[in-house]
Every structure is written in C-alpha cells, then in structure tokens.
Tab-separated table of C-alpha atoms in Angstrom:
chain	number	residue	atom	x	y	z
R	1	UNK	CA	117.559	138.731	92.514
R	2	UNK	CA	118.051	134.985	92.152
R	3	UNK	CA	116.763	132.521	94.573
R	4	UNK	CA	118.480	129.462	95.578
R	5	UNK	CA	116.825	126.076	95.220
R	6	UNK	CA	116.352	126.184	99.130
R	7	UNK	CA	114.879	129.515	99.164
R	8	UNK	CA	112.373	128.504	96.573
R	9	UNK	CA	111.315	125.843	98.501
R	10	UNK	CA	110.734	127.545	101.612
R	11	UNK	CA	108.259	129.790	99.698
R	12	UNK	CA	106.347	127.005	98.279
R	13	UNK	CA	103.336	125.469	100.708
R	14	UNK	CA	104.040	122.342	102.080
R	15	UNK	CA	101.545	119.999	99.992
R	16	UNK	CA	102.385	116.924	102.559
R	17	UNK	CA	99.930	118.748	104.719
R	18	UNK	CA	97.014	118.208	102.344
R	19	UNK	CA	94.305	116.230	103.918
R	20	UNK	CA	92.364	113.544	102.009
R	21	UNK	CA	89.000	114.623	100.750
R	22	UNK	CA	87.312	111.271	100.184
R	23	UNK	CA	83.548	110.626	101.146
R	24	UNK	CA	82.727	108.136	103.591
R	25	UNK	CA	82.376	104.482	102.286
R	26	UNK	CA	78.694	103.080	101.320
R	27	UNK	CA	78.391	100.452	103.491
R	28	UNK	CA	79.602	98.328	106.228
R	29	UNK	CA	80.407	95.327	103.489
R	30	UNK	CA	82.839	98.166	101.898
R	31	UNK	CA	84.319	98.962	105.311
R	32	UNK	CA	85.085	95.411	106.176
R	33	UNK	CA	86.448	94.595	102.664
R	34	UNK	CA	88.927	97.530	102.806
R	35	UNK	CA	90.160	96.682	106.103
R	36	UNK	CA	90.771	93.064	105.107
R	37	UNK	CA	92.589	94.042	102.206
R	38	UNK	CA	94.985	96.537	103.877
R	39	UNK	CA	95.307	94.330	107.304
R	40	UNK	CA	96.552	90.977	105.122
R	41	UNK	CA	98.794	92.950	103.095
R	42	UNK	CA	100.221	94.730	105.883
R	43	UNK	CA	100.860	91.446	107.849
R	44	UNK	CA	102.275	89.743	104.900
R	45	UNK	CA	104.869	92.401	104.339
R	46	UNK	CA	105.129	92.783	108.054
R	47	UNK	CA	109.213	92.708	107.415
R	48	UNK	CA	109.185	95.164	104.660
R	49	UNK	CA	109.572	99.075	104.854
R	50	UNK	CA	109.417	99.946	101.042
R	51	UNK	CA	105.760	100.272	100.633
R	52	UNK	CA	102.669	102.517	101.190
R	53	UNK	CA	99.085	101.520	101.276
R	54	UNK	CA	96.372	104.114	100.952
R	55	UNK	CA	92.973	103.302	102.090
R	56	UNK	CA	90.282	105.811	100.971
R	57	UNK	CA	93.084	108.429	100.564
R	58	UNK	CA	92.931	111.448	98.243
R	59	UNK	CA	95.516	111.165	95.440
R	60	UNK	CA	96.582	114.715	94.619
R	61	UNK	CA	98.249	114.479	91.126
R	62	UNK	CA	98.607	118.181	89.712
R	63	UNK	CA	97.939	121.898	91.134
R	64	UNK	CA	95.297	122.323	88.505
R	65	UNK	CA	93.467	119.484	90.193
R	66	UNK	CA	93.695	121.609	93.484
R	67	UNK	CA	92.324	124.825	91.761
R	68	UNK	CA	89.460	122.645	90.181
R	69	UNK	CA	88.680	120.724	93.360
R	70	UNK	CA	88.681	117.727	90.963
R	71	UNK	CA	89.747	114.660	93.600
R	72	UNK	CA	90.546	111.405	92.997
R	73	UNK	CA	90.973	108.795	95.492
R	74	UNK	CA	91.224	105.009	94.922
R	75	UNK	CA	89.486	102.553	97.844
R	76	UNK	CA	92.830	101.096	97.831
R	77	UNK	CA	96.178	101.644	96.309
R	78	UNK	CA	99.538	100.402	96.798
R	79	UNK	CA	102.951	102.295	95.790
R	80	UNK	CA	105.971	100.409	96.289
R	81	UNK	CA	109.658	101.338	96.495
R	82	UNK	CA	108.630	104.360	98.836
R	83	UNK	CA	108.878	104.929	102.474
R	84	UNK	CA	106.253	103.154	104.783
R	85	UNK	CA	105.180	106.117	107.256
R	86	UNK	CA	101.644	107.761	107.706
R	87	UNK	CA	100.378	110.382	105.231
R	88	UNK	CA	97.538	112.518	105.339
R	89	UNK	CA	97.064	111.967	101.408
R	90	UNK	CA	99.454	111.172	98.401
R	91	UNK	CA	100.584	114.192	96.976
R	92	UNK	CA	102.204	113.104	93.725
R	93	UNK	CA	104.566	115.964	93.311
R	94	UNK	CA	105.958	115.645	96.772
R	95	UNK	CA	106.623	111.905	96.351
R	96	UNK	CA	109.043	112.060	93.321
R	97	UNK	CA	106.320	111.760	90.839
R	98	UNK	CA	105.223	108.204	92.031
R	99	UNK	CA	101.769	107.025	91.404
R	100	UNK	CA	100.118	103.670	92.593
R	101	UNK	CA	101.356	100.302	91.353
R	102	UNK	CA	98.163	98.710	92.229
R	103	UNK	CA	94.867	100.141	92.774
R	104	UNK	CA	91.595	98.240	93.807
R	105	UNK	CA	87.906	100.082	93.688
R	106	UNK	CA	85.219	98.903	95.686
R	107	UNK	CA	82.163	98.907	93.460
R	108	UNK	CA	78.922	100.415	94.587
R	109	UNK	CA	75.797	101.180	92.768
R	110	UNK	CA	76.670	104.839	93.299
R	111	UNK	CA	80.215	104.557	92.078
R	112	UNK	CA	80.356	101.669	89.542
R	113	UNK	CA	79.942	103.599	86.655
R	114	UNK	CA	82.708	105.880	87.528
R	115	UNK	CA	85.057	103.452	88.339
R	116	UNK	CA	84.458	101.473	85.143
R	117	UNK	CA	84.565	104.497	83.051
R	118	UNK	CA	86.164	108.027	84.348
R	119	UNK	CA	88.517	106.524	86.785
R	120	UNK	CA	89.797	103.400	84.600
R	121	UNK	CA	90.668	106.079	82.012
R	122	UNK	CA	92.542	108.147	84.410
R	123	UNK	CA	94.424	105.177	85.992
R	124	UNK	CA	95.405	104.065	82.613
R	125	UNK	CA	96.218	107.346	80.808
R	126	UNK	CA	97.183	109.640	83.617
R	127	UNK	CA	98.596	107.846	86.457
R	128	UNK	CA	99.782	104.804	84.401
R	129	UNK	CA	99.123	102.375	87.265
R	130	UNK	CA	100.359	98.728	86.322
R	131	UNK	CA	97.653	96.813	87.536
R	132	UNK	CA	93.815	97.887	88.387
R	133	UNK	CA	91.183	95.687	89.980
R	134	UNK	CA	87.559	96.122	91.059
R	135	UNK	CA	85.412	94.320	93.306
R	136	UNK	CA	81.841	94.727	94.411
R	137	UNK	CA	81.241	93.531	98.009
R	138	UNK	CA	77.506	93.177	97.472
R	139	UNK	CA	77.361	90.942	93.984
R	140	UNK	CA	80.949	89.862	94.040
R	141	UNK	CA	81.522	91.265	90.453
R	142	UNK	CA	85.327	91.044	90.084
R	143	UNK	CA	87.676	91.875	87.126
R	144	UNK	CA	91.398	92.983	86.817
R	145	UNK	CA	93.597	94.715	84.389
R	146	UNK	CA	97.216	95.004	83.263
R	147	UNK	CA	98.708	97.640	81.285
R	148	UNK	CA	100.078	96.497	77.957
R	149	UNK	CA	101.404	99.247	75.930
R	150	UNK	CA	99.018	102.285	76.217
R	151	UNK	CA	95.823	99.970	77.040
R	152	UNK	CA	94.495	97.960	79.773
R	153	UNK	CA	94.190	94.416	79.020
R	154	UNK	CA	91.699	92.065	81.358
R	155	UNK	CA	93.907	89.694	83.132
R	156	UNK	CA	92.854	86.302	82.492
R	157	UNK	CA	91.825	84.178	85.603
R	158	UNK	CA	93.305	80.728	86.688
R	159	UNK	CA	91.554	77.700	86.854
R	160	UNK	CA	90.084	78.936	90.469
R	161	UNK	CA	89.153	82.185	89.022
R	162	UNK	CA	91.790	84.012	90.654
R	163	UNK	CA	93.732	86.850	88.891
R	164	UNK	CA	97.371	87.268	89.118
R	165	UNK	CA	99.051	90.362	90.336
R	166	UNK	CA	102.749	90.959	89.208
R	167	UNK	CA	103.149	93.756	91.355
R	168	UNK	CA	102.099	91.952	94.505
R	169	UNK	CA	103.301	88.573	93.252
R	170	UNK	CA	99.908	87.199	94.655
R	171	UNK	CA	96.919	86.143	93.298
R	172	UNK	CA	93.589	88.017	94.257
R	173	UNK	CA	90.415	86.081	94.480
R	174	UNK	CA	86.813	85.753	95.911
R	175	UNK	CA	86.793	83.676	99.076
R	176	UNK	CA	83.810	83.217	101.357
R	177	UNK	CA	82.413	86.278	99.572
R	178	UNK	CA	85.234	88.664	99.980
R	179	UNK	CA	88.172	89.457	98.090
R	180	UNK	CA	91.304	87.901	99.395
R	181	UNK	CA	95.036	87.479	98.724
R	182	UNK	CA	96.410	84.070	97.581
R	183	UNK	CA	100.068	82.957	97.762
R	184	UNK	CA	101.449	81.501	94.444
R	185	UNK	CA	100.991	77.766	95.870
R	186	UNK	CA	97.518	78.184	96.356
R	187	UNK	CA	97.448	78.928	100.185
R	188	UNK	CA	95.469	82.218	101.339
R	189	UNK	CA	97.328	85.008	102.933
R	190	UNK	CA	95.997	84.800	106.320
R	191	UNK	CA	94.737	87.812	108.313
R	192	UNK	CA	96.554	88.495	111.713
R	193	UNK	CA	93.896	86.806	113.658
R	194	UNK	CA	93.966	83.782	111.292
R	195	UNK	CA	97.653	83.364	111.385
R	196	UNK	CA	97.520	83.787	115.375
R	197	UNK	CA	95.037	80.939	115.580
R	198	UNK	CA	97.054	78.623	113.104
R	199	UNK	CA	100.223	79.090	115.141
R	200	UNK	CA	98.144	78.407	118.475
R	201	UNK	CA	96.735	75.273	116.765
R	202	UNK	CA	100.199	74.189	115.849
R	203	UNK	CA	101.794	74.670	119.169
R	204	UNK	CA	98.815	72.485	120.520
R	205	UNK	CA	99.322	69.904	118.670
R	206	UNK	CA	103.046	69.691	119.357
R	207	UNK	CA	102.180	69.842	122.851
R	208	UNK	CA	100.128	66.857	122.461
R	209	UNK	CA	102.522	64.778	120.597
R	210	UNK	CA	105.102	65.731	123.353
R	211	UNK	CA	102.588	64.148	126.047
R	212	UNK	CA	102.231	61.164	124.137
R	213	UNK	CA	105.611	60.581	124.308
R	214	UNK	CA	105.575	61.172	127.843
R	215	UNK	CA	107.073	64.460	127.675
R	216	UNK	CA	105.780	67.346	129.629
R	217	UNK	CA	105.554	70.253	127.198
R	218	UNK	CA	105.366	72.629	130.311
R	219	UNK	CA	108.816	71.796	131.657
C-alpha cells in the first residue's frame, strides 16, 4: 500500500511543537545585552515581516541530534527571508532547511571555550552561517567572522573598532560597555525608548521655535 505525501505527513510528528531546551543566561548583564540586541533590531526593522530573531532558543537541525539530546542554541540568531511569527524553537527541517544568517554568542567564563571552539566549528561547517560574532558583556571581548569559501575569516574593524555585517547592513560595535548596532553613516541604532525620547525632544524644539515666532503650537 502506497501512502500519499499528505498521508505520510499526517503520520510524522509535528516538530514545530518542540520546545527550546536552553539553560538560563549566566548574569543580568547577559540578559540586558540580549534584550538590547533583540529590541533594537526589532525596532529598526519594524516595517518588515520577512525575518525571525531567536533569543536563547534551541536550533534543532537533525533527528539524530534529538536522539542524542545534543542541543545547540545560540544566544542570538537571525534568519532572513522567512515568516515573522513566534516559535517555540527553530526546527531546520520544518523551515525549508534554513539555518541562521547571523549568530551572536555572549561569552561567559562557562561558555567561552565552547563558543570559540565547538560552536564556531558547528556554525561554520554544519550551519554554514554567513556571519558569526561573539561578545563578552563582562570584559567586552568582541570579534566577528564571515564565511569565505569553506572557512570563517575574521572581519576587519573600521576606524571606530566596529565590524560590518553584510547580512544586517549595519555595523556592530561596543558603546557604553554594550554591543550596539550602528548605521552605515555611523549613527547608533536607537532603542525604542531612545527613539521616543529623541522624537519628544524634536517636538519640543519645534514648539519652542513656533513660540519664538509668536505662534501658539497648541492651536
């Protein structure tokens, strides 16, 4: 008896329901840094619906991995050209075989050797992730790599010590002891709160200019 593709699909478990299996982040510095990376990019791309950001979320990339319980989850990852909706985890075979375009690991004493060794090799050789960055919220160590052929090559910093991400079309750099995004013109990508404050300040300046011209901005 031959089953149709639809019947075969009905017999397969729904891997989209797999929950993430990532440990808690190490410190409040790590939590704050991760939230900053997510919130700034979500705000910067607020008009787009073609990406997914994973924050401390497991990536399931093979059924053998499930059997071995060999789970790997970057602290931050971005997948472009996909649908933007909440997921419990990123299941590669349920996402048309898509792997992250950008990965950022936040180093700690417990994870730095794995992040610089085992995970870097995995992202390079299995995931083929175009760009990989790491940053330590505690000692501010920062580095980035881009796939060139089969191997990661270090991304050269600009004069400000920032690293260009081709996938993000933004620079990444350290500002006030935090990893931030910077526009090609050098301006920082604001947080939603920073953007709201800037808009308020602009409005107040405009109102003051109108008053100086004898115009009541309230009318």
